[in-house]
Structure formats: structure tokens, C-alpha cells
Tab-separated table of N, CA, C and O in Angstrom:
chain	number	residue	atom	x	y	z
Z	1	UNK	N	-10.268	-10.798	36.965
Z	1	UNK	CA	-11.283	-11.594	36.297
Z	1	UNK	C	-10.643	-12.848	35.707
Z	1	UNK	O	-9.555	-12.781	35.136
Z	2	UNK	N	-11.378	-14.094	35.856
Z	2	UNK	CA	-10.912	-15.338	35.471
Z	2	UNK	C	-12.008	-15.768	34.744
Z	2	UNK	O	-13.201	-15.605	35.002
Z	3	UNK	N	-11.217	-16.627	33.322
Z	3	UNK	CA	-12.309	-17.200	32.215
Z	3	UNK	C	-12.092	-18.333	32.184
Z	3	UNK	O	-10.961	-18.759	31.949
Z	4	UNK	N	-13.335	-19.265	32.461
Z	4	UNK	CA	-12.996	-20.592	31.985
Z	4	UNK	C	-13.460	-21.394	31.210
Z	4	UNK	O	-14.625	-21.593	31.552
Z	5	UNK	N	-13.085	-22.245	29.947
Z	5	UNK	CA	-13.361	-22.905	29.474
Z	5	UNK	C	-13.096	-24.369	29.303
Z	5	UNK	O	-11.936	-24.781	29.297
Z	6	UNK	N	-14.319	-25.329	29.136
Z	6	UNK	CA	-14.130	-26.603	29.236
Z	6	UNK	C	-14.615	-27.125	27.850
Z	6	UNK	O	-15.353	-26.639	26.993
Z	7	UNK	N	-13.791	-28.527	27.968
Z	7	UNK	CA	-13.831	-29.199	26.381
Z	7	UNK	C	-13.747	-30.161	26.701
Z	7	UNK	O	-13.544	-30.259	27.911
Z	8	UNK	N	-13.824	-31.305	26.013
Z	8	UNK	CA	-14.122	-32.490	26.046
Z	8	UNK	C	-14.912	-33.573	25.946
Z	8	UNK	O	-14.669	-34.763	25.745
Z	9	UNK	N	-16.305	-32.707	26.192
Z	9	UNK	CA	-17.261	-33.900	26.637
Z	9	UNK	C	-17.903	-34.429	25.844
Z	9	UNK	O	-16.893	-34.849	25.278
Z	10	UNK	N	-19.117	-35.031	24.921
Z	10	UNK	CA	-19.448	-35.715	23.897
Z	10	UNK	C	-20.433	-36.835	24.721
Z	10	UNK	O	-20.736	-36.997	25.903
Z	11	UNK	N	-20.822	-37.637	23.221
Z	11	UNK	CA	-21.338	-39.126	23.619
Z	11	UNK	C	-20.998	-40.246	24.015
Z	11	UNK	O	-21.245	-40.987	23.064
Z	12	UNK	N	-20.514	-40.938	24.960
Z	12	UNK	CA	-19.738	-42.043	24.916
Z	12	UNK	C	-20.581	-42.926	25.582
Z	12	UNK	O	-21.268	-42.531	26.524
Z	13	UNK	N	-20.617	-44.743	24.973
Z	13	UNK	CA	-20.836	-45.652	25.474
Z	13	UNK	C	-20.641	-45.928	27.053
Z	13	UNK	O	-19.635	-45.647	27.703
Z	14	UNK	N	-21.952	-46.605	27.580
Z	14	UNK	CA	-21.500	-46.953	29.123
Z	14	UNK	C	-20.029	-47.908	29.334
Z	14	UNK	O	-19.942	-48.871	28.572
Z	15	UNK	N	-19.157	-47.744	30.080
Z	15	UNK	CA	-17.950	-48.549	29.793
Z	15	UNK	C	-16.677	-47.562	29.194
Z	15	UNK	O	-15.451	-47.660	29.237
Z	16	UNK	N	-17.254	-46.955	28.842
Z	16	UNK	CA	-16.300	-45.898	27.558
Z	16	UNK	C	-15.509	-44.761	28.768
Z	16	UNK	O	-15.590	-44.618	29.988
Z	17	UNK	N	-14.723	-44.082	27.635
Z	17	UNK	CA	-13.761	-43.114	28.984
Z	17	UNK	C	-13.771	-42.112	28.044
Z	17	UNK	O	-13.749	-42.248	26.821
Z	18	UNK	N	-13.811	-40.903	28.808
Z	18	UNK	CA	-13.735	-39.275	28.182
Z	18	UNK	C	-12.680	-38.608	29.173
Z	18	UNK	O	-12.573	-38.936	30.355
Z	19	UNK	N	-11.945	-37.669	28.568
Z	19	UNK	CA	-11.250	-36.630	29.386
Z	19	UNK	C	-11.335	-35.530	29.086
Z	19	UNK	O	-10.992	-35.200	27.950
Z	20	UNK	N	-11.952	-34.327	30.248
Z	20	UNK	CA	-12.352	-33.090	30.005
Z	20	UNK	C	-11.110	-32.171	30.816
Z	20	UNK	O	-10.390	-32.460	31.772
Z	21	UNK	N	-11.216	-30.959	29.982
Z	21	UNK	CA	-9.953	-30.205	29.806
Z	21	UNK	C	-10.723	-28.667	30.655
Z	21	UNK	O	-11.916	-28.369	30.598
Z	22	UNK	N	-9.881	-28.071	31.226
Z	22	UNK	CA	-10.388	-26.825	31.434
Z	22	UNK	C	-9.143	-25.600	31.844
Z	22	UNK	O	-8.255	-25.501	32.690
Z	23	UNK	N	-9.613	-24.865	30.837
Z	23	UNK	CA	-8.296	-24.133	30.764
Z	23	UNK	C	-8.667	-22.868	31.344
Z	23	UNK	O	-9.693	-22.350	30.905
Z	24	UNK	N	-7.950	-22.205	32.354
Z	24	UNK	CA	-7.830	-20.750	33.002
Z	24	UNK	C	-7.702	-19.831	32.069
Z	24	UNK	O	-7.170	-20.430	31.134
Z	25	UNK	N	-7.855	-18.831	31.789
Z	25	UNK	CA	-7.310	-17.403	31.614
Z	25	UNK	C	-7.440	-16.150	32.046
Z	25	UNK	O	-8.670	-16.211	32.070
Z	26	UNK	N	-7.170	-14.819	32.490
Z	26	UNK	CA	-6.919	-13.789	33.036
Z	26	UNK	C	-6.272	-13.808	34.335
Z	26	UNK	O	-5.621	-14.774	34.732
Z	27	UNK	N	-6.405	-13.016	34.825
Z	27	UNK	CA	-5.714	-12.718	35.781
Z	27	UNK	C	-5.577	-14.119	37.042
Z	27	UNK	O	-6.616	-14.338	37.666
Z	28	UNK	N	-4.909	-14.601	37.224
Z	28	UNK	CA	-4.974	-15.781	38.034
Z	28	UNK	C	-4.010	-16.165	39.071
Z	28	UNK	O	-2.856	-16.290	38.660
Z	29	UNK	N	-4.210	-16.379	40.308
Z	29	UNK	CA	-3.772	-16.520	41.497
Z	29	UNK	C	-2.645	-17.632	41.719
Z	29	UNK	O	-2.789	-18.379	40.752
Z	30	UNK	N	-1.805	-18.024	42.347
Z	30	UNK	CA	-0.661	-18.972	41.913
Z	30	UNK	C	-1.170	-20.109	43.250
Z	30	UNK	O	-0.891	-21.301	43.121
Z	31	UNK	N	-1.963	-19.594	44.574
Z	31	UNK	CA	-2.485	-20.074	44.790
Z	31	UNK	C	-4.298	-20.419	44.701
Z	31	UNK	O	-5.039	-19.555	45.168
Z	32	UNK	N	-4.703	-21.242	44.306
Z	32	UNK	CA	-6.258	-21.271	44.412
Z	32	UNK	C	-6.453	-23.115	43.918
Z	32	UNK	O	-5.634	-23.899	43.438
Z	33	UNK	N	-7.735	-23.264	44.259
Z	33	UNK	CA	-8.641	-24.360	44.005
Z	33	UNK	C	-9.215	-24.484	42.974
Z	33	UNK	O	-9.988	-23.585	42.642
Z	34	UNK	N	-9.030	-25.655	42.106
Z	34	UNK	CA	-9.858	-25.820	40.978
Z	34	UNK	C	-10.581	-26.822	41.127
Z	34	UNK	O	-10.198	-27.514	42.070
Z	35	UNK	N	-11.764	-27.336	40.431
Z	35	UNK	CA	-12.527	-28.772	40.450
Z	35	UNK	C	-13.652	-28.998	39.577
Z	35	UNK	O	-14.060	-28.014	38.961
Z	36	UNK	N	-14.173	-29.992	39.422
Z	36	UNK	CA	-15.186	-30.403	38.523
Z	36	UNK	C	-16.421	-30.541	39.070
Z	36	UNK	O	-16.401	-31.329	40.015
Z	37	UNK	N	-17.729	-29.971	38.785
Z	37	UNK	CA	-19.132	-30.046	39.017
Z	37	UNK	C	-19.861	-30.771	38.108
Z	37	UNK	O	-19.591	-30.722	36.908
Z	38	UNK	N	-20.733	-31.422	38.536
Z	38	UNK	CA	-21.609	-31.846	37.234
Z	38	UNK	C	-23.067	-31.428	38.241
Z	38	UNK	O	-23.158	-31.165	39.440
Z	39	UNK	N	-24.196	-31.517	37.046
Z	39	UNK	CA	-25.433	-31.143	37.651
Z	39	UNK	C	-26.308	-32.105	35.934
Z	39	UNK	O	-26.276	-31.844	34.731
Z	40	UNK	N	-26.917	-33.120	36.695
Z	40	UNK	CA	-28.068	-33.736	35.521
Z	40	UNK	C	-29.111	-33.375	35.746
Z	40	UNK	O	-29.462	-32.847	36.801
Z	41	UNK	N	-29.916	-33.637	34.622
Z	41	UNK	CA	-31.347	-33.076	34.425
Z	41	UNK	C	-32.356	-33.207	35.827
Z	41	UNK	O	-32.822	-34.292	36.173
Z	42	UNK	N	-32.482	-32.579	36.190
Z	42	UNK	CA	-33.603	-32.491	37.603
Z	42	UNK	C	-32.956	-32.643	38.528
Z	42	UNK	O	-33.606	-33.186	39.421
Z	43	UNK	N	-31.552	-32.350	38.900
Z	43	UNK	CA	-30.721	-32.646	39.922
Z	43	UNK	C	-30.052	-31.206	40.316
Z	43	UNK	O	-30.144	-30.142	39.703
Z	44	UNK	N	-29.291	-31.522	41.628
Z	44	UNK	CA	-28.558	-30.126	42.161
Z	44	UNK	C	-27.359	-30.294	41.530
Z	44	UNK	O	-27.085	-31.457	41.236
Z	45	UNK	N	-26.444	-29.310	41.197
Z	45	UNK	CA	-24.798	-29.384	41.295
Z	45	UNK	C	-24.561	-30.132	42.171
Z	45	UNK	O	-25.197	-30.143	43.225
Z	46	UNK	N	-23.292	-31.148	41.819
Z	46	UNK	CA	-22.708	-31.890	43.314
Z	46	UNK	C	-21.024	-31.506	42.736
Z	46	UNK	O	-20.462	-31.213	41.681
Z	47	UNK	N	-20.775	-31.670	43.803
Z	47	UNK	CA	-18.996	-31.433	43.581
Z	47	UNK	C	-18.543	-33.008	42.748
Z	47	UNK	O	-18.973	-34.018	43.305
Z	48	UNK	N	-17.851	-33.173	41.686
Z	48	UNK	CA	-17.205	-34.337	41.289
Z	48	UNK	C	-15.220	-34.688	41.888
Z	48	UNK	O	-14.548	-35.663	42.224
Z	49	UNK	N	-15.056	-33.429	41.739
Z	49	UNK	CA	-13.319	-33.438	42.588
Z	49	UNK	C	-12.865	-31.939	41.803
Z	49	UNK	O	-13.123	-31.216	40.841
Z	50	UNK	N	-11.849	-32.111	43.195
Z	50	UNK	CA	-11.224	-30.750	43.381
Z	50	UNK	C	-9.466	-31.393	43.534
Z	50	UNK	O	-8.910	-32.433	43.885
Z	51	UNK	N	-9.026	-29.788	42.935
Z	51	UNK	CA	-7.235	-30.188	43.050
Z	51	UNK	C	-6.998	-28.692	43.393
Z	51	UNK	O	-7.428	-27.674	42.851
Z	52	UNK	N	-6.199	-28.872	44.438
Z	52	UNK	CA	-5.291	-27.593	44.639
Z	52	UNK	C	-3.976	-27.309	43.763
Z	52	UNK	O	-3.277	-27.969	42.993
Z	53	UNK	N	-3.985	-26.112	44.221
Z	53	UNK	CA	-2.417	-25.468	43.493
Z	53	UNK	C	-0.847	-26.430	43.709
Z	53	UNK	O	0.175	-26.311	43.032
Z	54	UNK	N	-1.107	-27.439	44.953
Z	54	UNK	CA	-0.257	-27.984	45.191
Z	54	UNK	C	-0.408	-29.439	45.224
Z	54	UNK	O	0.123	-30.149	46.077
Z	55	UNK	N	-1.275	-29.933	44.106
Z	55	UNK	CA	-2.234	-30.869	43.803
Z	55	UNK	C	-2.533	-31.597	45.036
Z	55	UNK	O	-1.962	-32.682	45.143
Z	56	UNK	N	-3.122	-31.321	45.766
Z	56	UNK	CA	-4.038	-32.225	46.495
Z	56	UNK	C	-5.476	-32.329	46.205
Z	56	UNK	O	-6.261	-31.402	46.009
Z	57	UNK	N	-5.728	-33.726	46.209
Z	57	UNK	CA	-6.996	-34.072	45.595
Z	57	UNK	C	-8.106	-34.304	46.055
Z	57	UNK	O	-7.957	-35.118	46.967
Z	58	UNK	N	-9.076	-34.057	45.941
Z	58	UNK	CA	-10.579	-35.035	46.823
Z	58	UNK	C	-11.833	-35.401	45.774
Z	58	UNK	O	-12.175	-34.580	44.924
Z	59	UNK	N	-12.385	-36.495	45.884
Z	59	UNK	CA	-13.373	-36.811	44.898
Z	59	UNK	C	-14.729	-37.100	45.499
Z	59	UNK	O	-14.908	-37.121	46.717
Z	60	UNK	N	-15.638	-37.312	44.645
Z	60	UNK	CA	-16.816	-37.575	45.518
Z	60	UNK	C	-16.873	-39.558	45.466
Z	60	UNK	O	-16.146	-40.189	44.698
Z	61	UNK	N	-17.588	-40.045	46.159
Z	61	UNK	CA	-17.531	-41.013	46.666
Z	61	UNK	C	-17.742	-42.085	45.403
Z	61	UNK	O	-17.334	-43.243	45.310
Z	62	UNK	N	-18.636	-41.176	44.333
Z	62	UNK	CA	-19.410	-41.741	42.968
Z	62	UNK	C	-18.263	-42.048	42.331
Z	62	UNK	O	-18.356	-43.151	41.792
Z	63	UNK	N	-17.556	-41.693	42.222
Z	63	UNK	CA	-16.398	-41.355	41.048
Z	63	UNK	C	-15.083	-41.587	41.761
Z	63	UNK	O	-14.127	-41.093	41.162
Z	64	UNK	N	-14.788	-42.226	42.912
Z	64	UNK	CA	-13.633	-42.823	43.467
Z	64	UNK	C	-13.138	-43.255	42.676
Z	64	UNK	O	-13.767	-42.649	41.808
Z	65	UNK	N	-12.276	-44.025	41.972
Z	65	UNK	CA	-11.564	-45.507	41.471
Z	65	UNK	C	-11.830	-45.106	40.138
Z	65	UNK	O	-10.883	-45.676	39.597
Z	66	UNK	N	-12.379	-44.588	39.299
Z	66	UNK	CA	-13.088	-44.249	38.350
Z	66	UNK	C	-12.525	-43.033	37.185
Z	66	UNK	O	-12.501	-43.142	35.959
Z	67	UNK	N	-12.170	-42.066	37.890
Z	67	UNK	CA	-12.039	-40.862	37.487
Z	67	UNK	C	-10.971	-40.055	38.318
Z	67	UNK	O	-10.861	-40.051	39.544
Z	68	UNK	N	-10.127	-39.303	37.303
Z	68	UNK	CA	-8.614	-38.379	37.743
Z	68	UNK	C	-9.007	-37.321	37.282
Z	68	UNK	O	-9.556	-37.005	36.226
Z	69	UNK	N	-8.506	-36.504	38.638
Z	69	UNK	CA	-8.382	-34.650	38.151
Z	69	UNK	C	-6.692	-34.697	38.485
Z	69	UNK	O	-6.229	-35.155	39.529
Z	70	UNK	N	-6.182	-34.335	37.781
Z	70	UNK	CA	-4.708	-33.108	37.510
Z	70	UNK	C	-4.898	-31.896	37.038
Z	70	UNK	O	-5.953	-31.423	36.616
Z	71	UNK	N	-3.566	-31.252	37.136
Z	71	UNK	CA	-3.206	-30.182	36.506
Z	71	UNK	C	-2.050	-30.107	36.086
Z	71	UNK	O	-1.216	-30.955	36.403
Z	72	UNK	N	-1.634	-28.602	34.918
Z	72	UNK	CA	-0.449	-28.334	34.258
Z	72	UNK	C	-0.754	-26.990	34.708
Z	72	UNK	O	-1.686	-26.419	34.142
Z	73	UNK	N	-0.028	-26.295	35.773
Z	73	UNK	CA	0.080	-25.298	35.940
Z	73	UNK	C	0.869	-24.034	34.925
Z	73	UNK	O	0.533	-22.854	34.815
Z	74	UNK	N	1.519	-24.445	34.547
Z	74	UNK	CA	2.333	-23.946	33.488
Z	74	UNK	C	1.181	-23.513	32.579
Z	74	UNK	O	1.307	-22.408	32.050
Z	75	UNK	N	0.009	-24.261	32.305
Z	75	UNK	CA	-1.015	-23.690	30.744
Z	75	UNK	C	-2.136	-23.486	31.766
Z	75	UNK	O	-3.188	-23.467	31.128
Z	76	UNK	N	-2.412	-23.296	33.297
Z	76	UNK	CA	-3.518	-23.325	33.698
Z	76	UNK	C	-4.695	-23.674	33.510
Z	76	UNK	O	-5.733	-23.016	33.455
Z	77	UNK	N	-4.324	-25.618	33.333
Z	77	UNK	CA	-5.368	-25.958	33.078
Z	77	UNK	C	-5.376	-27.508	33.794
Z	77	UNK	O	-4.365	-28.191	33.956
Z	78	UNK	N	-6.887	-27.929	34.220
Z	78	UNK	CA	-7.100	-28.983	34.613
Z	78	UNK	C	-7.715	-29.802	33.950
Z	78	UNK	O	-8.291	-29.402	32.938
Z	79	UNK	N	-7.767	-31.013	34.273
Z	79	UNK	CA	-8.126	-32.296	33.611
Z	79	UNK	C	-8.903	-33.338	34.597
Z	79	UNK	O	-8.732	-33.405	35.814
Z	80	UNK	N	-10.086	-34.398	33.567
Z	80	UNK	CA	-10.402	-34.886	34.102
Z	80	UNK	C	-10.808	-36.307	33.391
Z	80	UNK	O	-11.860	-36.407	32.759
Z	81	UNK	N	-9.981	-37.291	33.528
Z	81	UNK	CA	-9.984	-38.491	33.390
Z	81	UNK	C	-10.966	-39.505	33.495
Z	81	UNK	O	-10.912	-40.405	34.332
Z	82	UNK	N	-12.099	-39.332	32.434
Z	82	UNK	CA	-13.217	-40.369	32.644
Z	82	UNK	C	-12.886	-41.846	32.701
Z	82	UNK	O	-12.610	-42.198	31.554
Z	83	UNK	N	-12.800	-42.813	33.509
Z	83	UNK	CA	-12.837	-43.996	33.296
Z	83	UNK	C	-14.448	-45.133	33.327
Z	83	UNK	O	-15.443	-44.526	33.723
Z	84	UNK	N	-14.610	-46.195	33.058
Z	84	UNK	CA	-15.715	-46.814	33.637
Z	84	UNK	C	-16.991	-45.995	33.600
Z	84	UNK	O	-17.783	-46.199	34.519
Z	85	UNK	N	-17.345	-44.998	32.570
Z	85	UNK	CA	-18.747	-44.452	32.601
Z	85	UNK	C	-19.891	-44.765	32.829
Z	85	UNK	O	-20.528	-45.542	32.118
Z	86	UNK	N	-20.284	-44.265	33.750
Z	86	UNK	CA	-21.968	-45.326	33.727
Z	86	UNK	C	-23.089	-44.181	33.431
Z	86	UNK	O	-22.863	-42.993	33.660
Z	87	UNK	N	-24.175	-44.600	32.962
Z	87	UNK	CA	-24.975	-43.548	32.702
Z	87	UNK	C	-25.439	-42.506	33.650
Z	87	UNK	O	-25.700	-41.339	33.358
Z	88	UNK	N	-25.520	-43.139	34.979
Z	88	UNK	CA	-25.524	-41.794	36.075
Z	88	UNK	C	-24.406	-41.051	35.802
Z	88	UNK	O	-24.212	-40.435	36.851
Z	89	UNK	N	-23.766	-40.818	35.213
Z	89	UNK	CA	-22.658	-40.146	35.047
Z	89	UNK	C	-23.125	-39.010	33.786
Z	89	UNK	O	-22.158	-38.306	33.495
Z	90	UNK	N	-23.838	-38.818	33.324
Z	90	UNK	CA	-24.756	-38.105	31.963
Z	90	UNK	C	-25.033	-36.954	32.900
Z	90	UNK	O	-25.725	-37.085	33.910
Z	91	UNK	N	-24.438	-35.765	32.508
Z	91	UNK	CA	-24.626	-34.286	33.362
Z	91	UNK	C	-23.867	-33.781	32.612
Z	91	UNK	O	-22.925	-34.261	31.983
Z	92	UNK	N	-24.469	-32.289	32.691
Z	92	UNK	CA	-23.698	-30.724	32.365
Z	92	UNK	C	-22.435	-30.776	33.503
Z	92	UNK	O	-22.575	-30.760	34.726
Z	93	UNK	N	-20.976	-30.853	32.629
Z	93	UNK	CA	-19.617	-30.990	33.683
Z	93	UNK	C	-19.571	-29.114	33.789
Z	93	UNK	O	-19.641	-28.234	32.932
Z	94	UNK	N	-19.455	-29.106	34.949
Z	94	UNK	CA	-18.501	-27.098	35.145
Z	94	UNK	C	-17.389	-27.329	35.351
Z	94	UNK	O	-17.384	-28.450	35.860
Z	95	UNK	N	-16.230	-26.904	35.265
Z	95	UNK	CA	-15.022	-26.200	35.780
Z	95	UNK	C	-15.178	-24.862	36.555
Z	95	UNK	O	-15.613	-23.787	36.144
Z	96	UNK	N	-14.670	-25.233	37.888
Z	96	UNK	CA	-14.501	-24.049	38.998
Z	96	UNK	C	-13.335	-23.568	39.444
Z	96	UNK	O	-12.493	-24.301	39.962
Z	97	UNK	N	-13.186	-22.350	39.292
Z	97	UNK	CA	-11.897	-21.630	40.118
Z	97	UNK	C	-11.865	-21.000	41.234
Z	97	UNK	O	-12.610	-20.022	41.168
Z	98	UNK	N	-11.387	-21.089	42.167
Z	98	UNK	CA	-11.478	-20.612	43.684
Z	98	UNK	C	-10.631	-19.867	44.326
Z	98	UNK	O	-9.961	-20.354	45.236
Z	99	UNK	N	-10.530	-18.719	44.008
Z	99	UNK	CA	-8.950	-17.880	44.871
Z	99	UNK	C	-9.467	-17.393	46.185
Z	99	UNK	O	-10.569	-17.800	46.553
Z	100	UNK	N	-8.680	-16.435	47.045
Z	100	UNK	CA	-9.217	-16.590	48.219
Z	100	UNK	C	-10.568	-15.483	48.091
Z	100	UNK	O	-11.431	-15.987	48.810
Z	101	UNK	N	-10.877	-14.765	47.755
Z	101	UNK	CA	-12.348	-13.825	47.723
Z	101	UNK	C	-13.543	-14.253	46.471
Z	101	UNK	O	-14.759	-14.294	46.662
Z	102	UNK	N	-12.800	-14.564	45.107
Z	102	UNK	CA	-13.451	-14.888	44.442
Z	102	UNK	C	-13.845	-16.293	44.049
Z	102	UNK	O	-13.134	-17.199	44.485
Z	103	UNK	N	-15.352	-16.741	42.938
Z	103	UNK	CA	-15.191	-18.175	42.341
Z	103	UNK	C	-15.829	-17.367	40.964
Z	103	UNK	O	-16.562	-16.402	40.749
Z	104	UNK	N	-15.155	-18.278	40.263
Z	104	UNK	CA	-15.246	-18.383	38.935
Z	104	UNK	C	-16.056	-19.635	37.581
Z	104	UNK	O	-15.278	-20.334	36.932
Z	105	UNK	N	-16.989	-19.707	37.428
Z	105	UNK	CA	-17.904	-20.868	36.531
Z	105	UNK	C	-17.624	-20.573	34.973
Z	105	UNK	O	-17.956	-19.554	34.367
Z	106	UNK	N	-16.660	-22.152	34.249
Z	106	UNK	CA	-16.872	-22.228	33.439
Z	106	UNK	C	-18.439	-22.411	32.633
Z	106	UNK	O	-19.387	-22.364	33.416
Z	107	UNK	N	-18.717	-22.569	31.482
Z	107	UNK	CA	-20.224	-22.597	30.976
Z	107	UNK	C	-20.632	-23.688	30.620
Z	107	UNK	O	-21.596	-23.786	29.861
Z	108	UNK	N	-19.838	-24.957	31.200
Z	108	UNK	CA	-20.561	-26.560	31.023
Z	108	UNK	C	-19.728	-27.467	29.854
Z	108	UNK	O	-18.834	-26.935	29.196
Z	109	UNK	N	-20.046	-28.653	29.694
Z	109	UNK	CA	-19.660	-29.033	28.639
Z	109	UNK	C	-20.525	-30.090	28.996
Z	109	UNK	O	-20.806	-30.288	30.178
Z	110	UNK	N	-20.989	-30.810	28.047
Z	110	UNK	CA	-22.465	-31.992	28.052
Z	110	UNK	C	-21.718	-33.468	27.696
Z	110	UNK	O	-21.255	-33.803	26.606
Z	111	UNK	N	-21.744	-34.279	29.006
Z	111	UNK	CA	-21.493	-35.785	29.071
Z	111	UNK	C	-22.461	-36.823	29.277
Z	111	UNK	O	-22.988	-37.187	30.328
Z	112	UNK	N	-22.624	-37.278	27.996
Z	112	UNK	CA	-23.853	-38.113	27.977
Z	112	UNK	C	-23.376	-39.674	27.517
Z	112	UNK	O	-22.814	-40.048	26.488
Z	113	UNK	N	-23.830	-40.421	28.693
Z	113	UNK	CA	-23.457	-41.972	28.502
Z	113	UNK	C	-24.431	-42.159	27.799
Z	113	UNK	O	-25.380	-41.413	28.040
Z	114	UNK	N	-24.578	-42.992	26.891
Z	114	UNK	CA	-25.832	-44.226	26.606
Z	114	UNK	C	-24.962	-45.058	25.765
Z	114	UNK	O	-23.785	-44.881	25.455
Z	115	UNK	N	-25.902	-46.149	25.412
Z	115	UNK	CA	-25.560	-47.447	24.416
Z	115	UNK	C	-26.955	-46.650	23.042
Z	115	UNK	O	-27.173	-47.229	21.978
């Protein structure tokens, strides 16, 4: 069983930068996939980016140039580097864990652009 929790997120100005944190705990795989979801009001989940165990990265097209996922394997935890916020960017963020049979959903953390 894997627990995850995410932190970070808040109010910030369009323009403004946030970085959300998501930390692993229990039992956890040395290989697996982690990444960031967001889902806004009346919308589906979309993938925001994913990092492997051996950091390789992929982002969605929205958030190219914009926004960094890493990790510190050592504290099992990932990160995610808001830059350039724009208000489409205002969604419930998840943290996901991916080993090879199981996935794992952190419980959100709320990123809301406005002026």
C-alpha cells in the first residue's frame, strides 16, 4: 500500500509561480512512475507530467516551457514547478504513483489563479 500526499497549492496571481510537493509513503517500488493530474471544475482529469524512477520526463503540451516535475528519491517525493500561471491553470492538482500492477491517488491540492 502507497500513501500520497500533496502540498503546495494556494491562491496565486496570473503570472505568479507555485511549487507542489508530493511525498510517497509505504511500501514503495524502486522502480515506478510518478506524475501530476489536474482536473477543473466541469472538466476530465488530464495528465499534467510524469517522471520516472530514472527521471525521464513528459509534459502535456499546456504546460511545456512553463512548468518542472523532479524528484528526490531518497524522501520519495516529487515536485512541481509552477511557472507563468494562467488561469486555465485553476484545478484540483493529484499526485500519482504507478508500480507495475498497482496506481495510487493522492487527495488533491486546490490551484487557483486569479487577480
Amino acid at each position: 500500500q502507497v500513501q500520497l500526499v500533496e502540498s503546495g497549492g494556494g491562491l496565486v496571481q496570473p503570472g505568479g509561480s507555485l511549487r507542489l510537493s508530493c511525498a510517497a509513503s509505504g511500501k514503495t517500488f524502486s522502480i515506478n512512475i510518478m506524475g501530476w493530474y489536474r482536473q477543473a471544475l466541469g472538466k476530465e482529469r488530464e495528465l499534467v507530467a510524469t517522471i520516472t524512477s530514472d527521471r525521464n520526463t513528459m509534459y502535456a503540451d499546456s504546460v511545456k516551457g512553463r512548468f518542472t516535475i523532479s524528484r528526490d528519491n531518497a524522501k520519495n517525493t516529487i515536485y512541481l514547478q509552477m511557472n507563468s500561471l494562467k488561469p486555465e491553470d485553476t484545478a484540483v492538482y493529484y499526485c500519482r504513483y504507478r508500480e507495475r500492477n498497482n496506481v495510487y491517488w493522492g487527495p488533491g491540492t486546490q490551484v487557483t489563479v486569479s487577480s
